[in-house]
Structure formats: structure tokens, C-alpha cells
């Protein structure tokens, strides 16, 4: 149980950091595009196009986070299983059964 809590904490930190980086980049790119629109070098439709492209690029990052979470949880579960399998049973084996 302690391992699972540690994994959840590390995933929360990873997700928070990832979201901060993504939002900062998203905001920066849209700000640059908006500055170009205000300067008259780009039409307004390009802001919408850039926003749509960025939204499409962000979706795979969520999938990668899910894969990381499942893989990490799988390793924790395998560790628990190994500890469980190393334990001796308190129930005696039947005669000739083991």
C-alpha cells in the first residue's frame, strides 16, 4: 500500500509538471500568433488554425501519461505478487499432494 501511495504521488507530480509545461507552451505560441495578427502579418484565421493544431498535438500526451501510469502500477503489482509468492502457506499440504 505504501508503494502505491508513492506511485500516486509521483504521478501527481509528473502530471502537474507536464500540464504546466504544456499550458505555458500553448499560451506562448498563441500569444506569438496573436502578436503577428495585431501587427497585420497574419490573418485572424491563423490563430484559430494554430489553436486547432495545438489541441490535436496535446491529445497524444494524455495517452502517454496513461500508458506510464498503467506500466508503473503493473510493476508495483508484480512486486507485490513476488512477495506474496515467497510466503509459506500455513495450511499443511495433503499427504501425497505436494
Backbone atoms as SQL, in Angstrom:
CREATE TABLE atoms (id INTEGER PRIMARY KEY, chain TEXT, resi INTEGER, resn TEXT, atom TEXT, x REAL, y REAL, z REAL);
INSERT INTO atoms VALUES
  (1, 'A', 1, 'UNK', 'N', 0.820, -1.188, 0.000),
  (2, 'A', 1, 'UNK', 'CA', 0.000, 0.000, 0.000),
  (3, 'A', 1, 'UNK', 'C', 0.868, 1.257, 0.000),
  (4, 'A', 2, 'UNK', 'N', 1.987, 1.220, 0.730),
  (5, 'A', 2, 'UNK', 'CA', 2.873, 2.383, 0.749),
  (6, 'A', 2, 'UNK', 'C', 3.460, 2.641, -0.630),
  (7, 'A', 3, 'UNK', 'N', 3.777, 1.556, -1.357),
  (8, 'A', 3, 'UNK', 'CA', 4.313, 1.725, -2.710),
  (9, 'A', 3, 'UNK', 'C', 3.289, 2.368, -3.626),
  (10, 'A', 4, 'UNK', 'N', 2.052, 1.979, -3.465),
  (11, 'A', 4, 'UNK', 'CA', 1.009, 2.537, -4.314),
  (12, 'A', 4, 'UNK', 'C', 0.836, 4.029, -4.040),
  (13, 'A', 5, 'UNK', 'N', 0.925, 4.423, -2.767),
  (14, 'A', 5, 'UNK', 'CA', 0.818, 5.837, -2.425),
  (15, 'A', 5, 'UNK', 'C', 1.995, 6.612, -3.021),
  (16, 'A', 6, 'UNK', 'N', 3.196, 6.034, -2.962),
  (17, 'A', 6, 'UNK', 'CA', 4.364, 6.691, -3.553),
  (18, 'A', 6, 'UNK', 'C', 4.197, 6.841, -5.057),
  (19, 'A', 7, 'UNK', 'N', 3.673, 5.815, -5.693),
  (20, 'A', 7, 'UNK', 'CA', 3.455, 5.873, -7.140),
  (21, 'A', 7, 'UNK', 'C', 2.436, 6.955, -7.476),
  (22, 'A', 8, 'UNK', 'N', 1.362, 7.019, -6.712),
  (23, 'A', 8, 'UNK', 'CA', 0.345, 8.034, -6.973),
  (24, 'A', 8, 'UNK', 'C', 0.894, 9.438, -6.765),
  (25, 'A', 9, 'UNK', 'N', 1.736, 9.620, -5.756),
  (26, 'A', 9, 'UNK', 'CA', 2.345, 10.936, -5.523),
  (27, 'A', 9, 'UNK', 'C', 3.259, 11.312, -6.679),
  (28, 'A', 10, 'UNK', 'N', 4.086, 10.370, -7.121),
  (29, 'A', 10, 'UNK', 'CA', 5.000, 10.679, -8.227),
  (30, 'A', 10, 'UNK', 'C', 4.224, 10.962, -9.509),
  (31, 'A', 11, 'UNK', 'N', 3.132, 10.242, -9.737),
  (32, 'A', 11, 'UNK', 'CA', 2.317, 10.506, -10.923),
  (33, 'A', 11, 'UNK', 'C', 1.645, 11.868, -10.848),
  (34, 'A', 12, 'UNK', 'N', 1.209, 12.250, -9.657),
  (35, 'A', 12, 'UNK', 'CA', 0.585, 13.565, -9.498),
  (36, 'A', 12, 'UNK', 'C', 1.593, 14.671, -9.792),
  (37, 'A', 13, 'UNK', 'N', 2.818, 14.501, -9.294),
  (38, 'A', 13, 'UNK', 'CA', 3.861, 15.496, -9.571),
  (39, 'A', 13, 'UNK', 'C', 4.194, 15.532, -11.052),
  (40, 'A', 14, 'UNK', 'N', 4.302, 14.365, -11.671),
  (41, 'A', 14, 'UNK', 'CA', 4.602, 14.294, -13.095),
  (42, 'A', 14, 'UNK', 'C', 3.499, 14.955, -13.914),
  (43, 'A', 15, 'UNK', 'N', 2.250, 14.653, -13.602),
  (44, 'A', 15, 'UNK', 'CA', 1.128, 15.245, -14.336),
  (45, 'A', 15, 'UNK', 'C', 1.063, 16.749, -14.155),
  (46, 'A', 16, 'UNK', 'N', 1.325, 17.224, -12.936),
  (47, 'A', 16, 'UNK', 'CA', 1.300, 18.664, -12.684),
  (48, 'A', 16, 'UNK', 'C', 2.388, 19.365, -13.488),
  (49, 'A', 17, 'UNK', 'N', 3.589, 18.830, -13.443),
  (50, 'A', 17, 'UNK', 'CA', 4.690, 19.434, -14.193),
  (51, 'A', 17, 'UNK', 'C', 4.439, 19.412, -15.684),
  (52, 'A', 18, 'UNK', 'N', 3.921, 18.302, -16.167),
  (53, 'A', 18, 'UNK', 'CA', 3.628, 18.174, -17.597),
  (54, 'A', 18, 'UNK', 'C', 2.567, 19.187, -18.012),
  (55, 'A', 19, 'UNK', 'N', 1.526, 19.331, -17.216),
  (56, 'A', 19, 'UNK', 'CA', 0.469, 20.283, -17.556),
  (57, 'A', 19, 'UNK', 'C', 0.974, 21.725, -17.530),
  (58, 'A', 20, 'UNK', 'N', 1.847, 22.055, -16.572),
  (59, 'A', 20, 'UNK', 'CA', 2.414, 23.413, -16.524),
  (60, 'A', 20, 'UNK', 'C', 3.220, 23.710, -17.781),
  (61, 'A', 21, 'UNK', 'N', 4.038, 22.764, -18.199),
  (62, 'A', 21, 'UNK', 'CA', 4.852, 22.952, -19.392),
  (63, 'A', 21, 'UNK', 'C', 3.967, 23.086, -20.631),
  (64, 'A', 22, 'UNK', 'N', 2.971, 22.237, -20.742),
  (65, 'A', 22, 'UNK', 'CA', 2.083, 22.269, -21.908),
  (66, 'A', 22, 'UNK', 'C', 1.307, 23.571, -21.972),
  (67, 'A', 23, 'UNK', 'N', 0.755, 23.989, -20.847),
  (68, 'A', 23, 'UNK', 'CA', -0.038, 25.226, -20.831),
  (69, 'A', 23, 'UNK', 'C', 0.838, 26.443, -21.130),
  (70, 'A', 24, 'UNK', 'N', 2.055, 26.459, -20.587),
  (71, 'A', 24, 'UNK', 'CA', 2.963, 27.574, -20.864),
  (72, 'A', 24, 'UNK', 'C', 3.308, 27.632, -22.352),
  (73, 'A', 25, 'UNK', 'N', 3.596, 26.491, -22.943),
  (74, 'A', 25, 'UNK', 'CA', 3.906, 26.460, -24.371),
  (75, 'A', 25, 'UNK', 'C', 2.710, 26.844, -25.222),
  (76, 'A', 26, 'UNK', 'N', 1.544, 26.325, -24.872),
  (77, 'A', 26, 'UNK', 'CA', 0.314, 26.624, -25.593),
  (78, 'A', 26, 'UNK', 'C', 0.032, 28.128, -25.555),
  (79, 'A', 27, 'UNK', 'N', 0.146, 28.699, -24.360),
  (80, 'A', 27, 'UNK', 'CA', -0.110, 30.134, -24.197),
  (81, 'A', 27, 'UNK', 'C', 0.917, 30.956, -24.958),
  (82, 'A', 28, 'UNK', 'N', 2.177, 30.561, -24.884),
  (83, 'A', 28, 'UNK', 'CA', 3.229, 31.302, -25.583),
  (84, 'A', 28, 'UNK', 'C', 3.037, 31.304, -27.090),
  (85, 'A', 29, 'UNK', 'N', 2.720, 30.146, -27.645),
  (86, 'A', 29, 'UNK', 'CA', 2.530, 30.063, -29.102),
  (87, 'A', 29, 'UNK', 'C', 1.316, 30.876, -29.531),
  (88, 'A', 30, 'UNK', 'N', 0.233, 30.804, -28.769),
  (89, 'A', 30, 'UNK', 'CA', -0.941, 31.608, -29.120),
  (90, 'A', 30, 'UNK', 'C', -0.666, 33.097, -28.951),
  (91, 'A', 31, 'UNK', 'N', 0.152, 33.473, -27.968),
  (92, 'A', 31, 'UNK', 'CA', 0.495, 34.881, -27.787),
  (93, 'A', 31, 'UNK', 'C', 1.329, 35.388, -28.967),
  (94, 'A', 32, 'UNK', 'N', 2.277, 34.585, -29.412),
  (95, 'A', 32, 'UNK', 'CA', 3.089, 34.979, -30.568),
  (96, 'A', 32, 'UNK', 'C', 2.221, 35.126, -31.811),
  (97, 'A', 33, 'UNK', 'N', 1.310, 34.179, -31.992),
  (98, 'A', 33, 'UNK', 'CA', 0.402, 34.248, -33.145),
  (99, 'A', 33, 'UNK', 'C', -0.481, 35.491, -33.063),
  (100, 'A', 34, 'UNK', 'N', -0.971, 35.792, -31.862),
  (101, 'A', 34, 'UNK', 'CA', -1.813, 36.984, -31.682),
  (102, 'A', 34, 'UNK', 'C', -1.035, 38.264, -31.968),
  (103, 'A', 35, 'UNK', 'N', 0.227, 38.301, -31.573),
  (104, 'A', 35, 'UNK', 'CA', 1.058, 39.485, -31.865),
  (105, 'A', 35, 'UNK', 'C', 1.226, 39.676, -33.368),
  (106, 'A', 36, 'UNK', 'N', 1.388, 38.580, -34.084),
  (107, 'A', 36, 'UNK', 'CA', 1.501, 38.677, -35.541),
  (108, 'A', 36, 'UNK', 'C', 0.190, 39.140, -36.171),
  (109, 'A', 37, 'UNK', 'N', -0.929, 38.718, -35.598),
  (110, 'A', 37, 'UNK', 'CA', -2.225, 39.171, -36.100),
  (111, 'A', 37, 'UNK', 'C', -2.377, 40.668, -35.848),
  (112, 'A', 38, 'UNK', 'N', -2.013, 41.122, -34.658),
  (113, 'A', 38, 'UNK', 'CA', -2.123, 42.544, -34.343),
  (114, 'A', 38, 'UNK', 'C', -1.184, 43.389, -35.197),
  (115, 'A', 39, 'UNK', 'N', -0.036, 42.816, -35.574),
  (116, 'A', 39, 'UNK', 'CA', 0.906, 43.540, -36.430),
  (117, 'A', 39, 'UNK', 'C', 0.443, 43.540, -37.881),
  (118, 'A', 40, 'UNK', 'N', -0.512, 42.698, -38.210),
  (119, 'A', 40, 'UNK', 'CA', -1.053, 42.661, -39.553),
  (120, 'A', 40, 'UNK', 'C', -0.350, 41.692, -40.487),
  (121, 'A', 41, 'UNK', 'N', 0.576, 40.889, -39.974),
  (122, 'A', 41, 'UNK', 'CA', 1.299, 39.969, -40.846),
  (123, 'A', 41, 'UNK', 'C', 0.583, 38.621, -41.003),
  (124, 'A', 42, 'UNK', 'N', -0.427, 38.363, -40.181),
  (125, 'A', 42, 'UNK', 'CA', -1.209, 37.127, -40.291),
  (126, 'A', 42, 'UNK', 'C', -2.694, 37.461, -40.225),
  (127, 'A', 43, 'UNK', 'N', -3.519, 36.704, -40.939),
  (128, 'A', 43, 'UNK', 'CA', -4.967, 36.897, -40.788),
  (129, 'A', 43, 'UNK', 'C', -5.461, 36.252, -39.491),
  (130, 'A', 44, 'UNK', 'N', -6.637, 36.661, -39.051),
  (131, 'A', 44, 'UNK', 'CA', -7.200, 36.175, -37.789),
  (132, 'A', 44, 'UNK', 'C', -7.432, 34.664, -37.837),
  (133, 'A', 45, 'UNK', 'N', -7.741, 34.132, -38.977),
  (134, 'A', 45, 'UNK', 'CA', -7.999, 32.707, -39.105),
  (135, 'A', 45, 'UNK', 'C', -6.806, 31.842, -38.730),
  (136, 'A', 46, 'UNK', 'N', -5.613, 32.390, -38.817),
  (137, 'A', 46, 'UNK', 'CA', -4.429, 31.615, -38.444),
  (138, 'A', 46, 'UNK', 'C', -4.377, 31.337, -36.947),
  (139, 'A', 47, 'UNK', 'N', -4.925, 32.224, -36.139),
  (140, 'A', 47, 'UNK', 'CA', -4.981, 31.974, -34.695),
  (141, 'A', 47, 'UNK', 'C', -5.849, 30.745, -34.430),
  (142, 'A', 48, 'UNK', 'N', -6.974, 30.664, -35.117),
  (143, 'A', 48, 'UNK', 'CA', -7.863, 29.511, -34.969),
  (144, 'A', 48, 'UNK', 'C', -7.161, 28.245, -35.457),
  (145, 'A', 49, 'UNK', 'N', -6.453, 28.348, -36.586),
  (146, 'A', 49, 'UNK', 'CA', -5.748, 27.180, -37.122),
  (147, 'A', 49, 'UNK', 'C', -4.657, 26.712, -36.165),
  (148, 'A', 50, 'UNK', 'N', -3.880, 27.636, -35.611),
  (149, 'A', 50, 'UNK', 'CA', -2.814, 27.275, -34.669),
  (150, 'A', 50, 'UNK', 'C', -3.414, 26.632, -33.422),
  (151, 'A', 51, 'UNK', 'N', -4.517, 27.189, -32.939),
  (152, 'A', 51, 'UNK', 'CA', -5.182, 26.618, -31.766),
  (153, 'A', 51, 'UNK', 'C', -5.630, 25.184, -32.044),
  (154, 'A', 52, 'UNK', 'N', -6.220, 24.950, -33.206),
  (155, 'A', 52, 'UNK', 'CA', -6.666, 23.605, -33.557),
  (156, 'A', 52, 'UNK', 'C', -5.521, 22.622, -33.677),
  (157, 'A', 53, 'UNK', 'N', -4.426, 23.051, -34.283),
  (158, 'A', 53, 'UNK', 'CA', -3.258, 22.174, -34.423),
  (159, 'A', 53, 'UNK', 'C', -2.676, 21.840, -33.055),
  (160, 'A', 54, 'UNK', 'N', -2.560, 22.826, -32.189),
  (161, 'A', 54, 'UNK', 'CA', -2.020, 22.576, -30.843),
  (162, 'A', 54, 'UNK', 'C', -2.914, 21.638, -30.044),
  (163, 'A', 55, 'UNK', 'N', -4.213, 21.800, -30.185),
  (164, 'A', 55, 'UNK', 'CA', -5.138, 20.914, -29.463),
  (165, 'A', 55, 'UNK', 'C', -4.964, 19.477, -29.939),
  (166, 'A', 56, 'UNK', 'N', -4.756, 19.275, -31.238),
  (167, 'A', 56, 'UNK', 'CA', -4.545, 17.932, -31.770),
  (168, 'A', 56, 'UNK', 'C', -3.213, 17.345, -31.309),
  (169, 'A', 57, 'UNK', 'N', -2.217, 18.185, -31.123),
  (170, 'A', 57, 'UNK', 'CA', -0.914, 17.702, -30.672),
  (171, 'A', 57, 'UNK', 'C', -0.907, 17.334, -29.196),
  (172, 'A', 58, 'UNK', 'N', -1.797, 17.945, -28.417),
  (173, 'A', 58, 'UNK', 'CA', -1.817, 17.692, -26.976),
  (174, 'A', 58, 'UNK', 'C', -2.489, 16.369, -26.617),
  (175, 'A', 59, 'UNK', 'N', -3.358, 15.854, -27.457),
  (176, 'A', 59, 'UNK', 'CA', -4.086, 14.626, -27.131),
  (177, 'A', 59, 'UNK', 'C', -3.170, 13.420, -26.927),
  (178, 'A', 60, 'UNK', 'N', -2.152, 13.194, -27.759),
  (179, 'A', 60, 'UNK', 'CA', -1.292, 12.028, -27.527),
  (180, 'A', 60, 'UNK', 'C', -0.533, 12.099, -26.203),
  (181, 'A', 61, 'UNK', 'N', -0.297, 13.289, -25.681),
  (182, 'A', 61, 'UNK', 'CA', 0.403, 13.397, -24.408),
  (183, 'A', 61, 'UNK', 'C', -0.418, 12.789, -23.276),
  (184, 'A', 62, 'UNK', 'N', -1.724, 12.954, -23.325),
  (185, 'A', 62, 'UNK', 'CA', -2.585, 12.329, -22.323),
  (186, 'A', 62, 'UNK', 'C', -2.530, 10.816, -22.409),
  (187, 'A', 63, 'UNK', 'N', -2.447, 10.305, -23.621),
  (188, 'A', 63, 'UNK', 'CA', -2.356, 8.856, -23.809),
  (189, 'A', 63, 'UNK', 'C', -1.039, 8.339, -23.240),
  (190, 'A', 64, 'UNK', 'N', 0.051, 9.063, -23.497),
  (191, 'A', 64, 'UNK', 'CA', 1.353, 8.650, -22.962),
  (192, 'A', 64, 'UNK', 'C', 1.352, 8.643, -21.442),
  (193, 'A', 65, 'UNK', 'N', 0.692, 9.618, -20.835),
  (194, 'A', 65, 'UNK', 'CA', 0.583, 9.637, -19.377),
  (195, 'A', 65, 'UNK', 'C', -0.172, 8.430, -18.849),
  (196, 'A', 66, 'UNK', 'N', -1.223, 8.040, -19.542),
  (197, 'A', 66, 'UNK', 'CA', -1.980, 6.857, -19.137),
  (198, 'A', 66, 'UNK', 'C', -1.162, 5.585, -19.260),
  (199, 'A', 67, 'UNK', 'N', -0.377, 5.487, -20.329),
  (200, 'A', 67, 'UNK', 'CA', 0.483, 4.316, -20.511),
  (201, 'A', 67, 'UNK', 'C', 1.524, 4.248, -19.402),
  (202, 'A', 68, 'UNK', 'N', 2.093, 5.404, -19.051),
  (203, 'A', 68, 'UNK', 'CA', 3.083, 5.435, -17.970),
  (204, 'A', 68, 'UNK', 'C', 2.447, 4.986, -16.654),
  (205, 'A', 69, 'UNK', 'N', 1.243, 5.463, -16.376),
  (206, 'A', 69, 'UNK', 'CA', 0.559, 5.120, -15.123),
  (207, 'A', 69, 'UNK', 'C', 0.279, 3.619, -15.045),
  (208, 'A', 70, 'UNK', 'N', -0.213, 3.059, -16.124),
  (209, 'A', 70, 'UNK', 'CA', -0.541, 1.631, -16.136),
  (210, 'A', 70, 'UNK', 'C', 0.725, 0.791, -16.007),
  (211, 'A', 71, 'UNK', 'N', 1.785, 1.184, -16.701),
  (212, 'A', 71, 'UNK', 'CA', 3.040, 0.434, -16.631),
  (213, 'A', 71, 'UNK', 'C', 3.630, 0.484, -15.232),
  (214, 'A', 72, 'UNK', 'N', 3.648, 1.657, -14.624),
  (215, 'A', 72, 'UNK', 'CA', 4.187, 1.793, -13.274),
  (216, 'A', 72, 'UNK', 'C', 3.372, 0.978, -12.280),
  (217, 'A', 73, 'UNK', 'N', 2.050, 1.041, -12.393),
  (218, 'A', 73, 'UNK', 'CA', 1.199, 0.265, -11.492),
  (219, 'A', 73, 'UNK', 'C', 1.409, -1.224, -11.701),
  (220, 'A', 74, 'UNK', 'N', 1.657, -1.644, -12.929),
  (221, 'A', 74, 'UNK', 'CA', 1.935, -3.043, -13.214),
  (222, 'A', 74, 'UNK', 'C', 3.199, -3.532, -12.528),
  (223, 'A', 75, 'UNK', 'N', 4.240, -2.704, -12.539),
  (224, 'A', 75, 'UNK', 'CA', 5.484, -3.083, -11.854),
  (225, 'A', 75, 'UNK', 'C', 5.282, -3.173, -10.346),
  (226, 'A', 76, 'UNK', 'N', 4.500, -2.265, -9.792),
  (227, 'A', 76, 'UNK', 'CA', 4.212, -2.323, -8.355),
  (228, 'A', 76, 'UNK', 'C', 3.442, -3.606, -8.030),
  (229, 'A', 77, 'UNK', 'N', 2.463, -3.936, -8.858),
  (230, 'A', 77, 'UNK', 'CA', 1.684, -5.157, -8.636),
  (231, 'A', 77, 'UNK', 'C', 2.548, -6.406, -8.767),
  (232, 'A', 78, 'UNK', 'N', 3.480, -6.409, -9.722),
  (233, 'A', 78, 'UNK', 'CA', 4.384, -7.555, -9.866),
  (234, 'A', 78, 'UNK', 'C', 5.270, -7.709, -8.630),
  (235, 'A', 79, 'UNK', 'N', 5.704, -6.596, -8.064),
  (236, 'A', 79, 'UNK', 'CA', 6.498, -6.661, -6.833),
  (237, 'A', 79, 'UNK', 'C', 5.696, -7.243, -5.688),
  (238, 'A', 80, 'UNK', 'N', 4.441, -6.828, -5.565),
  (239, 'A', 80, 'UNK', 'CA', 3.577, -7.379, -4.519),
  (240, 'A', 80, 'UNK', 'C', 3.342, -8.872, -4.733),
  (241, 'A', 81, 'UNK', 'N', 3.159, -9.273, -5.988),
  (242, 'A', 81, 'UNK', 'CA', 2.953, -10.677, -6.291),
  (243, 'A', 81, 'UNK', 'C', 4.181, -11.509, -5.940),
  (244, 'A', 82, 'UNK', 'N', 5.369, -10.992, -6.215),
  (245, 'A', 82, 'UNK', 'CA', 6.594, -11.718, -5.889),
  (246, 'A', 82, 'UNK', 'C', 6.721, -11.922, -4.382),
  (247, 'A', 83, 'UNK', 'N', 6.388, -10.887, -3.600),
  (248, 'A', 83, 'UNK', 'CA', 6.435, -11.008, -2.138),
  (249, 'A', 83, 'UNK', 'C', 5.404, -12.036, -1.671),
  (250, 'A', 84, 'UNK', 'N', 4.216, -12.006, -2.251),
  (251, 'A', 84, 'UNK', 'CA', 3.165, -12.955, -1.877),
  (252, 'A', 84, 'UNK', 'C', 3.568, -14.392, -2.196),
  (253, 'A', 85, 'UNK', 'N', 4.175, -14.606, -3.353),
  (254, 'A', 85, 'UNK', 'CA', 4.554, -15.963, -3.747),
  (255, 'A', 85, 'UNK', 'C', 5.702, -16.518, -2.916),
  (256, 'A', 86, 'UNK', 'N', 6.498, -15.647, -2.316),
  (257, 'A', 86, 'UNK', 'CA', 7.614, -16.105, -1.479),
  (258, 'A', 86, 'UNK', 'C', 7.164, -16.529, -0.080),
  (259, 'A', 87, 'UNK', 'N', 5.945, -16.186, 0.300),
  (260, 'A', 87, 'UNK', 'CA', 5.454, -16.552, 1.626),
  (261, 'A', 87, 'UNK', 'C', 5.122, -18.041, 1.675),
  (262, 'A', 88, 'UNK', 'N', 5.339, -18.624, 2.843),
  (263, 'A', 88, 'UNK', 'CA', 4.994, -20.037, 3.061),
  (264, 'A', 88, 'UNK', 'C', 3.545, -20.126, 3.530),
  (265, 'A', 89, 'UNK', 'N', 2.869, -21.167, 3.099),
  (266, 'A', 89, 'UNK', 'CA', 1.477, -21.365, 3.464),
  (267, 'A', 89, 'UNK', 'C', 1.397, -21.956, 4.873),
  (268, 'A', 90, 'UNK', 'N', 0.396, -21.511, 5.638),
  (269, 'A', 90, 'UNK', 'CA', 0.188, -22.080, 6.972),
  (270, 'A', 90, 'UNK', 'C', -0.689, -23.323, 6.899),
  (271, 'A', 91, 'UNK', 'N', -1.277, -23.574, 5.760),
  (272, 'A', 91, 'UNK', 'CA', -2.120, -24.750, 5.577),
  (273, 'A', 91, 'UNK', 'C', -1.209, -25.900, 5.132),
  (274, 'A', 92, 'UNK', 'N', -1.235, -26.998, 5.880),
  (275, 'A', 92, 'UNK', 'CA', -0.374, -28.107, 5.506),
  (276, 'A', 92, 'UNK', 'C', -0.831, -28.758, 4.204),
  (277, 'A', 93, 'UNK', 'N', 0.126, -29.262, 3.433),
  (278, 'A', 93, 'UNK', 'CA', -0.198, -29.945, 2.197),
  (279, 'A', 93, 'UNK', 'C', -0.771, -31.320, 2.504),
  (280, 'A', 94, 'UNK', 'N', -1.707, -31.789, 1.720),
  (281, 'A', 94, 'UNK', 'CA', -2.254, -33.135, 1.945),
  (282, 'A', 94, 'UNK', 'C', -1.211, -34.204, 1.639),
  (283, 'A', 95, 'UNK', 'N', -1.396, -35.342, 2.216),
  (284, 'A', 95, 'UNK', 'CA', -0.443, -36.435, 2.006),
  (285, 'A', 95, 'UNK', 'C', -0.421, -36.824, 0.532),
  (286, 'A', 96, 'UNK', 'N', 0.764, -36.835, -0.052),
  (287, 'A', 96, 'UNK', 'CA', 0.927, -37.188, -1.451),
  (288, 'A', 96, 'UNK', 'C', 0.479, -36.111, -2.415),
  (289, 'A', 97, 'UNK', 'N', 0.163, -34.918, -1.895),
  (290, 'A', 97, 'UNK', 'CA', -0.349, -33.866, -2.775),
  (291, 'A', 97, 'UNK', 'C', 0.644, -32.764, -3.060),
  (292, 'A', 98, 'UNK', 'N', 1.858, -32.917, -2.633),
  (293, 'A', 98, 'UNK', 'CA', 2.661, -31.778, -2.966),
  (294, 'A', 98, 'UNK', 'C', 4.081, -31.882, -2.775);
